[in-house]
Each structure stands twice: as structure tokens, then as C-alpha cells.
Tab-separated table of C-alpha atoms in Angstrom:
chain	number	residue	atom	x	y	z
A	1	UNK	CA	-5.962	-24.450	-3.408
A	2	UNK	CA	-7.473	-25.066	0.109
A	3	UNK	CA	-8.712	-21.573	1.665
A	4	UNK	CA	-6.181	-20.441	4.199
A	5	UNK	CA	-7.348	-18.752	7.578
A	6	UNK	CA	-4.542	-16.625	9.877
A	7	UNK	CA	-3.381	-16.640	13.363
A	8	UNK	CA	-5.427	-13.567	13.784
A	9	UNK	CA	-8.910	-15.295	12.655
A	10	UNK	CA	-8.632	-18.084	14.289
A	11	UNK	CA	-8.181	-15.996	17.807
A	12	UNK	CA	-11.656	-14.413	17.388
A	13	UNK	CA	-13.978	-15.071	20.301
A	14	UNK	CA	-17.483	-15.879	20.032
A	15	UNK	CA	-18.264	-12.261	21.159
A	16	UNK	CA	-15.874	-10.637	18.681
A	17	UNK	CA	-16.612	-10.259	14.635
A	18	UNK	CA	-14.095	-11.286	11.936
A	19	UNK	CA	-12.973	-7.739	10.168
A	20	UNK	CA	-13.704	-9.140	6.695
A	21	UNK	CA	-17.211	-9.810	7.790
A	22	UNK	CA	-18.759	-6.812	9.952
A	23	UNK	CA	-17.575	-3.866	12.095
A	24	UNK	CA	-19.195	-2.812	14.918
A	25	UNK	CA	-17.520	0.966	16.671
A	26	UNK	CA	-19.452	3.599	18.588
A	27	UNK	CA	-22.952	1.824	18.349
A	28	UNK	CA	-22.512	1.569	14.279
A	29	UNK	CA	-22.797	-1.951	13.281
A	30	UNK	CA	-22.901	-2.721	9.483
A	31	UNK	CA	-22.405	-6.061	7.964
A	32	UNK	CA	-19.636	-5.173	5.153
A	33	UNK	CA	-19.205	-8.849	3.320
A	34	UNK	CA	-21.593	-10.431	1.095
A	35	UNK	CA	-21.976	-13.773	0.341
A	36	UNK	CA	-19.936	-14.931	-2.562
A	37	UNK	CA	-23.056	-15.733	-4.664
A	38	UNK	CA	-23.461	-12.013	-4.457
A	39	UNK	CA	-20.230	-10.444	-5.612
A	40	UNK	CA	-21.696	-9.527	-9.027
A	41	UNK	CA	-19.446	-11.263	-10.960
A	42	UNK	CA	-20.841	-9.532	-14.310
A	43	UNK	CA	-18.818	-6.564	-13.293
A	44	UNK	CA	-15.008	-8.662	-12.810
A	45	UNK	CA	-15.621	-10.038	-16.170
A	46	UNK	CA	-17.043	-7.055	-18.223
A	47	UNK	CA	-13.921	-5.240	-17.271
A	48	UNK	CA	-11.495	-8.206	-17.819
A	49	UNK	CA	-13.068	-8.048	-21.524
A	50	UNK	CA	-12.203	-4.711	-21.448
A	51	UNK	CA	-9.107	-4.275	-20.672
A	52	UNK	CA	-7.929	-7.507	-21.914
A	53	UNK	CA	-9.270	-6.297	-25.433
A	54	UNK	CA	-7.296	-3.094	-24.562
A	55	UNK	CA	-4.563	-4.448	-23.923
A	56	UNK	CA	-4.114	-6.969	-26.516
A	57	UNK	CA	-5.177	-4.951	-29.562
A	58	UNK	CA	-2.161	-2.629	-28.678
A	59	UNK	CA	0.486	-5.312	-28.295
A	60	UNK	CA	-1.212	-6.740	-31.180
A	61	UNK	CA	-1.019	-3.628	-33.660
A	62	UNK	CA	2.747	-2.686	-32.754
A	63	UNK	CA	3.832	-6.404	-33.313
A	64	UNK	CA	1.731	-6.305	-36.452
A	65	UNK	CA	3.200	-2.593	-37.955
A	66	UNK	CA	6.571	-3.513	-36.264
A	67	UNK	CA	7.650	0.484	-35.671
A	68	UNK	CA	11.089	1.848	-35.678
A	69	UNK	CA	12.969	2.271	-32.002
A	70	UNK	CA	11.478	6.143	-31.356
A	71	UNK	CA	8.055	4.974	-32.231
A	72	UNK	CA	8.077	1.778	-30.137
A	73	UNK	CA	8.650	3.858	-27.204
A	74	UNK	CA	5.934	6.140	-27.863
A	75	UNK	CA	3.647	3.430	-28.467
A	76	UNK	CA	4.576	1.854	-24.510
A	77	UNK	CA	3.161	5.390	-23.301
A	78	UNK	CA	-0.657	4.150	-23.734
A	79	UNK	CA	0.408	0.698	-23.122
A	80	UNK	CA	1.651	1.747	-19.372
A	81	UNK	CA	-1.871	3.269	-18.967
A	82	UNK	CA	-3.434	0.015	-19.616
A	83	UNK	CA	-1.220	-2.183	-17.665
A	84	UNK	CA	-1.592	0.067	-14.662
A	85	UNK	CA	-5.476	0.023	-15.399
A	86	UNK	CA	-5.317	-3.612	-15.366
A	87	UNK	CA	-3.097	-4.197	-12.314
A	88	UNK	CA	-5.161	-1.972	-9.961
A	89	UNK	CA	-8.903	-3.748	-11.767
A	90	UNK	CA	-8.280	-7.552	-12.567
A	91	UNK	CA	-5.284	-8.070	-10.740
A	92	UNK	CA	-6.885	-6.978	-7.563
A	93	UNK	CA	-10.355	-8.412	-8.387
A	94	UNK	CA	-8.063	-11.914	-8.371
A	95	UNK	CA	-7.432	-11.380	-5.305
A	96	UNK	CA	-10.398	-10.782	-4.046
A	97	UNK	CA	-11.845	-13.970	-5.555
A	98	UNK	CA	-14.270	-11.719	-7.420
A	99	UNK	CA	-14.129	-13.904	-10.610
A	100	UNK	CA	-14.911	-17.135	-8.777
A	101	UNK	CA	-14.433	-18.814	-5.430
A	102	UNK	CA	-12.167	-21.184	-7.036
A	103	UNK	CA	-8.438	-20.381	-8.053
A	104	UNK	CA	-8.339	-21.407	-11.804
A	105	UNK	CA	-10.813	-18.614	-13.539
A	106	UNK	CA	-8.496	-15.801	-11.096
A	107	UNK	CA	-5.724	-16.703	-12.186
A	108	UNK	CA	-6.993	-17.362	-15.890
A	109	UNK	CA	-8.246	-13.635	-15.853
A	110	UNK	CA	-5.252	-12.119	-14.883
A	111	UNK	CA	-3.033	-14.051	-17.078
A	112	UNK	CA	-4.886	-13.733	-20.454
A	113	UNK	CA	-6.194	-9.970	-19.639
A	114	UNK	CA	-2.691	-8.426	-18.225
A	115	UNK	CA	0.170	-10.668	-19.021
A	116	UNK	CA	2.557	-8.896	-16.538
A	117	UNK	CA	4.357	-12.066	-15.178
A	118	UNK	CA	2.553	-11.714	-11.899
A	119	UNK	CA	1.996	-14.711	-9.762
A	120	UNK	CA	-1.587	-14.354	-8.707
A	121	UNK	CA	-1.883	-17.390	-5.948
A	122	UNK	CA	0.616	-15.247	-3.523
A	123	UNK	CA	-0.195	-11.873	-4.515
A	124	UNK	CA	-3.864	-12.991	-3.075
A	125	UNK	CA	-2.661	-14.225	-0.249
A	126	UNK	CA	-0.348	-10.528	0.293
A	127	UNK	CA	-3.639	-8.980	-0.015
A	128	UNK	CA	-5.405	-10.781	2.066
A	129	UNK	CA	-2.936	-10.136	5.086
A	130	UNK	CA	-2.992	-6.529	3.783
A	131	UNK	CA	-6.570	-6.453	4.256
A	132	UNK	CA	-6.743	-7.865	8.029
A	133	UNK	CA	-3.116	-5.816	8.655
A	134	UNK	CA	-3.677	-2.580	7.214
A	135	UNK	CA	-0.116	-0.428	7.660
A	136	UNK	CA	0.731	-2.606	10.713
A	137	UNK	CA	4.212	-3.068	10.803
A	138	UNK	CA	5.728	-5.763	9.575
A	139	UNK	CA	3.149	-7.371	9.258
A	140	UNK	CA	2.228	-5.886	6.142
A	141	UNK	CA	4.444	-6.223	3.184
A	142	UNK	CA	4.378	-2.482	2.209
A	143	UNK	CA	5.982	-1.680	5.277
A	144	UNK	CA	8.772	-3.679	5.094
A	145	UNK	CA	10.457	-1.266	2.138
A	146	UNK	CA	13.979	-0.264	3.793
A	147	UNK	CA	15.078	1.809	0.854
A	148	UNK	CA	11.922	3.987	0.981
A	149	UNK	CA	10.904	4.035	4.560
A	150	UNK	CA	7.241	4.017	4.007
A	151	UNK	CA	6.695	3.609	7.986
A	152	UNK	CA	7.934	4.991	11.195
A	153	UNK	CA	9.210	1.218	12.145
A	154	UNK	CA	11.471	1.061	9.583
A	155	UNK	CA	15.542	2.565	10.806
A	156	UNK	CA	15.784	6.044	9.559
A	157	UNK	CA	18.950	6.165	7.393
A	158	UNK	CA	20.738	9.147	5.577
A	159	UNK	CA	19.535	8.050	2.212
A	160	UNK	CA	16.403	8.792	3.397
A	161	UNK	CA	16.592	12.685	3.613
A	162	UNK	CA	16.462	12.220	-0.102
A	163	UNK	CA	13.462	9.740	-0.512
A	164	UNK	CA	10.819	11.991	-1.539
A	165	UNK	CA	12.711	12.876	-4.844
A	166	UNK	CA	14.085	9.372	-5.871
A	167	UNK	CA	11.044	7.259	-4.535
A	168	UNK	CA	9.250	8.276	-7.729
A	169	UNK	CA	12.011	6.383	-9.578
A	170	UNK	CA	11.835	3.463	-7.745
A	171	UNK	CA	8.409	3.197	-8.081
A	172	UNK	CA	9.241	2.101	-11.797
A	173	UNK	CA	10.965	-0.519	-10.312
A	174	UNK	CA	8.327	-2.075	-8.404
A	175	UNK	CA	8.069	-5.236	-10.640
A	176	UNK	CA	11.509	-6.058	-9.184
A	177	UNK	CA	10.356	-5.968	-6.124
A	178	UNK	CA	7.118	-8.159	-7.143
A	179	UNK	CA	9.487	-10.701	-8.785
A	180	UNK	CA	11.548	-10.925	-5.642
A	181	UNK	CA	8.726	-11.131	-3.468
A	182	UNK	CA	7.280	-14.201	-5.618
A	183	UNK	CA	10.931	-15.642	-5.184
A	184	UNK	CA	11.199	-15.532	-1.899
A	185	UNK	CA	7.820	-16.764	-1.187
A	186	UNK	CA	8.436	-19.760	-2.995
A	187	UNK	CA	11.354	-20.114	-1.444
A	188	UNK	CA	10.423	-19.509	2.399
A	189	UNK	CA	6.996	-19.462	2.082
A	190	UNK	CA	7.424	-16.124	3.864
A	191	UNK	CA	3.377	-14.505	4.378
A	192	UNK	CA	3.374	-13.317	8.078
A	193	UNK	CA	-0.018	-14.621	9.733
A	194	UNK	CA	-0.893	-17.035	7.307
A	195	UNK	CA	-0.296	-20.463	6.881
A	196	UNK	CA	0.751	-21.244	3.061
A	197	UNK	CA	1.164	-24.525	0.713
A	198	UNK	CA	3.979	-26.483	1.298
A	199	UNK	CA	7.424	-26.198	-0.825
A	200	UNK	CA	6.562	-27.988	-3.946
A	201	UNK	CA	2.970	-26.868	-3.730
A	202	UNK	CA	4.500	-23.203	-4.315
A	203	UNK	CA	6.777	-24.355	-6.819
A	204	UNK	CA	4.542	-26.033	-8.817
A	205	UNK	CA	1.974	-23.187	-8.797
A	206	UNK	CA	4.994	-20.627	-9.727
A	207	UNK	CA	5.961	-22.787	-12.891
A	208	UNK	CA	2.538	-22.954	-14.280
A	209	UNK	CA	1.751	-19.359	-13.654
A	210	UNK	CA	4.507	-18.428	-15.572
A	211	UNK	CA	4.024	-21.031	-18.199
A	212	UNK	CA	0.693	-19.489	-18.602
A	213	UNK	CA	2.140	-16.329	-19.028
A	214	UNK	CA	4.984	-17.099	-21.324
A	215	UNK	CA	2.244	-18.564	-23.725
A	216	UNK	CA	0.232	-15.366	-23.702
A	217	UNK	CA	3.055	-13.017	-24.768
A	218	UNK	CA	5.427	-15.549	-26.975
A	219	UNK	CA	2.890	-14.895	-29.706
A	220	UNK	CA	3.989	-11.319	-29.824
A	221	UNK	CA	7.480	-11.796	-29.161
A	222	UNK	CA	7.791	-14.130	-32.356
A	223	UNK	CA	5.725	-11.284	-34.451
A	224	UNK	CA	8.197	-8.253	-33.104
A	225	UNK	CA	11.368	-10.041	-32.295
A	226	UNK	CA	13.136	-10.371	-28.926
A	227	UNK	CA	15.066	-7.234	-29.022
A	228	UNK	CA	11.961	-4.981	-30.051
A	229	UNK	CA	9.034	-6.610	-27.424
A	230	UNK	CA	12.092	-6.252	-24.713
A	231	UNK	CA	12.345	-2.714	-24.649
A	232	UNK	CA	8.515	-2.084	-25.611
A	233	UNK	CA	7.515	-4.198	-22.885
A	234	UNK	CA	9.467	-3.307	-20.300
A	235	UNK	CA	9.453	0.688	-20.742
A	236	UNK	CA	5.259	0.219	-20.777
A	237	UNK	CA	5.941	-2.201	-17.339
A	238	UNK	CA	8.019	0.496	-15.857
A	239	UNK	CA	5.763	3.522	-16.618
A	240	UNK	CA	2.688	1.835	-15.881
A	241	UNK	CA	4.545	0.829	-12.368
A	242	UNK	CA	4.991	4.668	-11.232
A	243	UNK	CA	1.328	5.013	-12.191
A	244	UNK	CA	-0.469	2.182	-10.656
A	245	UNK	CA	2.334	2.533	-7.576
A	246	UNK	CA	1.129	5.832	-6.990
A	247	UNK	CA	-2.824	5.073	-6.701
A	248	UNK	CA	-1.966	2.505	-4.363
A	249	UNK	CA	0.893	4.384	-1.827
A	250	UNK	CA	-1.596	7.618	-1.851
A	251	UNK	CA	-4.161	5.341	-0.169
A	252	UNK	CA	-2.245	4.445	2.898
A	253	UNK	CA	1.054	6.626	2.998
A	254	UNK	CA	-0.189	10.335	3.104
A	255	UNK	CA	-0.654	12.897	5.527
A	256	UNK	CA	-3.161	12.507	8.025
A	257	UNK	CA	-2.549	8.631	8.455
A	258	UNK	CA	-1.703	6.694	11.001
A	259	UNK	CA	1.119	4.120	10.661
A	260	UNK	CA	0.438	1.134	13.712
A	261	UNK	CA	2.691	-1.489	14.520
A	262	UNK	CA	-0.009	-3.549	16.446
A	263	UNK	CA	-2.663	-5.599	15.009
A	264	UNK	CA	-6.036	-3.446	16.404
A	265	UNK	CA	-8.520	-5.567	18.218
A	266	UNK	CA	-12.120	-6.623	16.467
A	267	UNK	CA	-13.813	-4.289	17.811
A	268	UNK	CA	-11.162	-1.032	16.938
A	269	UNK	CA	-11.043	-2.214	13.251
A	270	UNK	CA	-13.016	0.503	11.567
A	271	UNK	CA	-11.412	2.760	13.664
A	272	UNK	CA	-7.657	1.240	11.958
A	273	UNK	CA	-9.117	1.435	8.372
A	274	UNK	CA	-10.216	5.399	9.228
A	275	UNK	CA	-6.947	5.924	10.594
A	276	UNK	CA	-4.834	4.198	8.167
A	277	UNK	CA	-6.784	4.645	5.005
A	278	UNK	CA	-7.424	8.152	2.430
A	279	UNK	CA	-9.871	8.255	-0.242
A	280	UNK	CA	-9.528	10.625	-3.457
A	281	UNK	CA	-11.572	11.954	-6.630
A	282	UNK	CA	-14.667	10.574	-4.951
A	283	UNK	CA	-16.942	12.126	-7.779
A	284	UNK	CA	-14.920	11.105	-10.681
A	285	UNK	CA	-16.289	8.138	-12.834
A	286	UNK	CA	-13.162	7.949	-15.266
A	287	UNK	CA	-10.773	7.924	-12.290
A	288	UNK	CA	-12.895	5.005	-10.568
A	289	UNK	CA	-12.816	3.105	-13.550
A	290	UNK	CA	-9.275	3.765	-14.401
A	291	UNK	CA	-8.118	2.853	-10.816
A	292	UNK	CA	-9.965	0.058	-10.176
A	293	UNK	CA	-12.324	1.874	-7.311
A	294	UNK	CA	-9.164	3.247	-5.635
A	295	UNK	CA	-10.686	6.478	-5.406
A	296	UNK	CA	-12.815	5.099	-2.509
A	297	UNK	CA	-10.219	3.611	-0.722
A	298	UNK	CA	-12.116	3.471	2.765
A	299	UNK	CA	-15.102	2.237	0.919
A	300	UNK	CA	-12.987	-0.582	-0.631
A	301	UNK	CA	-11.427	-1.916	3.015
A	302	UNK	CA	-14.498	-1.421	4.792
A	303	UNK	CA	-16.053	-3.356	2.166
A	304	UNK	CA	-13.779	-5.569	0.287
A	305	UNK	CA	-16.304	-7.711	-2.489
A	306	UNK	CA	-18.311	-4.889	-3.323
A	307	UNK	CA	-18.632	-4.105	-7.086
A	308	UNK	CA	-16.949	-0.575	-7.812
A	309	UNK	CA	-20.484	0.355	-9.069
A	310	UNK	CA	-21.877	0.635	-5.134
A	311	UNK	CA	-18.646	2.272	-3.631
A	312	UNK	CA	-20.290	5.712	-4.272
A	313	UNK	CA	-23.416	5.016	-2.206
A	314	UNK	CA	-21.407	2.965	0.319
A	315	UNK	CA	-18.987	6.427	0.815
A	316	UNK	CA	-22.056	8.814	1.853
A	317	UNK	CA	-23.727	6.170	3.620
A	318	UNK	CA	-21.430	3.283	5.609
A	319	UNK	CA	-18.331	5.346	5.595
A	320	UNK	CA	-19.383	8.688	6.735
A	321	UNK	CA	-21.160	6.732	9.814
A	322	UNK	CA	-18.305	4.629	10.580
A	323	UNK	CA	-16.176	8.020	10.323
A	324	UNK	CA	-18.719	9.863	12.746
A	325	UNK	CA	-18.602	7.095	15.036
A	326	UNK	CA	-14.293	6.658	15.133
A	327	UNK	CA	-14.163	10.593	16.110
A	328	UNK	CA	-11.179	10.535	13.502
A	329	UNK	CA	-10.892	12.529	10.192
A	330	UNK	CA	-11.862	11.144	6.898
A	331	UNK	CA	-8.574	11.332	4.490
A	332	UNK	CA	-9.769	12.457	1.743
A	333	UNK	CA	-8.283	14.232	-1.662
A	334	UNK	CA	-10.154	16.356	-4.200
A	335	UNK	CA	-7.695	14.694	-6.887
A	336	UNK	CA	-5.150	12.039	-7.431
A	337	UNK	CA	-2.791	15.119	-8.225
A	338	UNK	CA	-3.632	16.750	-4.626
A	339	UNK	CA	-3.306	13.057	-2.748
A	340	UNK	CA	0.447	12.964	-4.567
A	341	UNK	CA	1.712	15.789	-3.283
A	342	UNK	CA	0.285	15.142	-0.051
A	343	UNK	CA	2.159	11.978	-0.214
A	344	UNK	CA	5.213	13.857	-1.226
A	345	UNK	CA	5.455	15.749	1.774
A	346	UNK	CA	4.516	12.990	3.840
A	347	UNK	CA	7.908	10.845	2.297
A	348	UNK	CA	9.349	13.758	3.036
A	349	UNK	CA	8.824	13.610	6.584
A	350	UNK	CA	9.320	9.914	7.153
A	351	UNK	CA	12.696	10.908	5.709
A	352	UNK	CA	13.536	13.245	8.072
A	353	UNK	CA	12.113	12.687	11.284
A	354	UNK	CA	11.333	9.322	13.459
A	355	UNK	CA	7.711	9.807	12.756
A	356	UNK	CA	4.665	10.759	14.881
A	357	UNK	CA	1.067	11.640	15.381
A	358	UNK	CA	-0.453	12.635	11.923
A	359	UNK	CA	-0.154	15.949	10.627
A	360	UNK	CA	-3.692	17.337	8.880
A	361	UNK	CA	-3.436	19.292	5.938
A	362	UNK	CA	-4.749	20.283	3.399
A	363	UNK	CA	-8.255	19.495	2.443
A	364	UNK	CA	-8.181	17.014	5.556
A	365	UNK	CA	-7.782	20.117	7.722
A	366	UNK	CA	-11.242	21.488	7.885
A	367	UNK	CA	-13.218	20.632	10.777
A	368	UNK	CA	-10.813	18.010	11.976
A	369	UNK	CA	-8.783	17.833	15.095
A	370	UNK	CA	-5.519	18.099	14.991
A	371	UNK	CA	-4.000	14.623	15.077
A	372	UNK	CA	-6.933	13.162	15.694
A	373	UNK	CA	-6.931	9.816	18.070
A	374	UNK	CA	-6.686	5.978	18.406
């Protein structure tokens, strides 16, 4: 697959600095790419061995013992765990091109490792415009959701007075919403800002994708029988869903964020990523591991191929400049449990009123302006 640039790329000026390559805001300039010879790929594959191993031996040991209904669901609970682990870890290290420059090995990770159906040639290109289009409206598919109204831009409706008690449902639900996106996509070829394959280019990648996939898991569906791998694999992809859902909507859709509906200019892009990004359980190993490096969320967009192993360093050091520098308030959580029901209330809000400058709470509040500024 050729690489594809945007709209928004190809504007840049000689004077002006791609996003994905370097910042530069209130005098602090900091290159935040590396070259792709440098994007450690030891680390993408260790943990693809990993969790693939994870993964499989589960799948593997319930197909083998076979277990009667109660016990199959039981034995999805640490399955979910696993698949969320993997979706936030390979699946986004696919599409970051962290496993190679080149397409095949991406897509062979995810596959093998988390056999989830996904279809990893347009989620990477999703990311990518998520990436240059943090939260700007609609630009970015997460704020496109009409049924939870994730952003200010979407119509408020009466449903949505409710969201912040059934969103957590939904959130099980998200791999419908994947498996739509992939159909429309091939489809429509719908990626705002990008310029994608033609029709049967997208087709043909679809089919083999899934092929791939349907050869990882028919294995196990043979050992345990339609009926049984159904339900176990489903309630797993539905629990693991709300899980990895959650780590990913408490890092852009929280209190304290901003929620733009223009693309920032070059040289106001660290300035978006402060304002449109929260970090959480900075100082927990486990939880960076388990969430793919979500837990340094600002780290992560400021400096999309680095190995989780440097985000630490890169949050007292790159971050807290940039932060000084955008005179805005770093987002940031104690825990995942303190960034949920931050996000809770912040649902709750989009639900009920037509949006607005950020409220600070919380452990955002100390020391930080109220509001804050773009």
C-alpha cells in the first residue's frame, strides 16, 4: 500500500513544521518523530508474543476442556482483559507502523496476536487522521457519534439527558460500530482529509483481512463448536469493548478538554494536543503495560513512534515544557477510576447543555486557570 499524505500536509509552507514531525510553541521547539529505523521495533514484537501467547493459550484451553454454558462465560471475563490489552498495544502499534514500514508484518501482528475481525489497513488510516485532527469536528471519527454526543458539534437531542448512564452500554457495542465503519469505508472510501485506494483496492484488502482472520479462529471454532465459541467470543468482545473503550474516551472526552471544530494551524499544534488531550496513572507500570501507554496520553500524541518504555521520561521532560509554554492545564488523573468519573460528568454535561469553555476539576483544578485558553 502506497503511503497516503492529507489535504492538511500537503498545505504546509516551507516556514511551517508537519505536526507528526516537530512542534515549535512559546520558544519550545522539540523534534517529536524519529526515524523509522529507530522505532525500537524489539518492543512491538515482544509484546505481540505476549499477548498473542495470552491470548491464544486461553482460547486454546477452553476449546480444549470444552466447559459447560456458566463456565464458558466466566472463562470470557479474563479473555475481555486480554483482548482489550491487545486492542489498545498491537492494534495501535499497527497503526503506527511500529512493526515495520511495510503493511504485511502490521497487519500479520494484529491478525495472529488478537483475532478480533478488525481491518487494520483503515483503522491506520482513522488513526492517522486522528492524530493530525485531534477532537476536531468532523473531522475526526470519534466525533461523529450521534447517539452519544461525544462533542459540542454534534445536535443535542433528548436521548441525550440520559447518555451518561447508557453510554457505558454502548460502549460494549463498539465492535458494531468498527464493523460498520470498515463497511462503509469500503464502500465510500469515506476518511475525511485523506486520499484512500480505489474501490477494488479496498475490497480486496477487506476480503483478505478477514480471510486471515477466519483462519486464525476456525481452528477453535471446530474444537468448541459454533454455538459454544459464539457466545464465548462475543461476551469476551463485548466486555473487553467497555474496557479498552474507556482508556481511549478518558483520553480526549473528560473535563478540562477542549472540543475544536477547526483544524489548529502548525504552529498552535501542541497547544491542540494540551487542550484536547488528558493523561492518567502516570506512575503505574501495570496500567502502562495493560493500556498500551495510554496512561501518557499527551506523551503518546506529542510523540507518536516512541516505545512505551520512554513515555515516562518524555512526560517530565517534553510535556511539562510544551505545557509551560501553551499557558493551558495539563489533564491529568491520579487513576483510570478518577479519569472515568471525570468522564462521567463530562457526558453528563454534553447531554445537557450545548457545550462550552472547559470546566477544571478535580485534580486538574490546582494551580490552573479556570478554563484556561486557545
Amino acid at each position: 500500500m502506497t503511503i497516503i499524505t492529507s489535504r492538511f500536509e500537503r498545505r504546509l509552507g516551507k516556514g511551517d513544521r508537519d505536526p507528526a514531525d516537530g512542534v515549535r510553541a512559546g520558544g519550545v521547539t522539540r523534534r517529536l518523530s524519529t526515524r523509522r529505523s529507530e522505532r525500537h521495533r524489539g518492543e512491538p514484537w515482544r509484546d505481540w508474543a505476549a499477548i498473542g501467547l495470552w491470548i491464544h493459550a486461553q482460547m486454546l484451553l477452553v476449546a480444549l476442556i470444552s466447559p459447560s454454558w456458566p463456565w464458558l462465560l466466566l472463562a470470557a471475563l479474563p479473555l475481555s482483559l486480554a483482548f482489550a490489552t491487545g486492542t489498545l498495544t498491537i492494534l495501535h502499534d499497527a497503526g503506527h507502523r511500529r512493526f515495520s514500514r511495510r503493511t504485511w508484518p502490521n497487519v500479520f501482528a494484529v491478525q495472529t496476536a488478537v483475532p478480533l475481525g478488525f481491518f487494520v489497513q483503515h483503522w491506520t488510516l482513522k488513526h492517522r487522521v486522528h492524530h493530525r485532527s485531534s477532537q476536531v469536528y468532523p473531522l475526526d471519527e470519534a466525533t461523529r457519534n450521534t447517539t452519544v454526543r461525544m462533542h459540542p458539534g454534534i445536535e443535542r437531542k433528548p436521548v441525550h439527558r440520559y447518555q451518561h448512564l447508557y453510554a457505558w452500554f454502548l460502549y460494549a457495542l463498539a465492535w458494531v460500530g468498527e464493523l460498520d465503519s470498515q463497511f462503509t469505508y469500503v464502500r465510500k472510501g469515506n476518511i475525511i482529509g485523506l486520499e484512500v485506494p480505489p474501490f477494488h483496492v479496498r475490497l480486496g484488502q477487506w476480503l483478505f483481512e478477514k480471510a486471515f482472520w477466519a483462519l486464525v479462529i476456525t481452528p477453535y471454532v471446530l474444537l468448541l463448536g459454533p454455538g459454544k465459541f459464539t457466545l464465548y467470543f462475543m461476551v469476551a468482545m463485548s466486555v473487553g469493548a467497555v474496557q479498552a473503550a474507556i482508556v481511549l474516551v478518558v483520553g480526549h472526552i473528560n473535563e478540562g478538554l477542549y472540543a475544536p471544530s477547526e483544524q489548529p494551524a502548525p504552529r498552535d499544534w501542541s497547544k491542540h494536543l494540551v487542550a484536547t488531550t488528558a493523561s492518567f496513572s502516570t506512575r503505574s507500570l501495570p496500567m502502562r503495560w495493560l493500556t498500551g501507554g495510554m496512561t501518557h496520553h499527551l506523551a503518546h500524541h506529542l510523540k507518536p513512534v516512541a516505545p512505551r518504555h520512554q513515555l515516562p521520561q518524555l512526560h517530565t521532560t517534553v510535556v511539562e515544557k510544551v505545557v509551560r509554554a501553551s499557558g493551558l492545564p495539563h489533564v491529568e488523573y491520579p487513576t483510570l477510576t478518577s479519569a472515568t468519573i471525570s468522564h462521567y460528568r463530562r457526558l453528563k454535561e454534553l447531554g445537557r447543555t450545548d457545550g462550552g469553555p472547559p470546566v477544571v476539576t478535580g485534580p486538574t483544578a490546582a494551580g490552573a486557570p479556570a478554563g484556561g485558553g486557545q
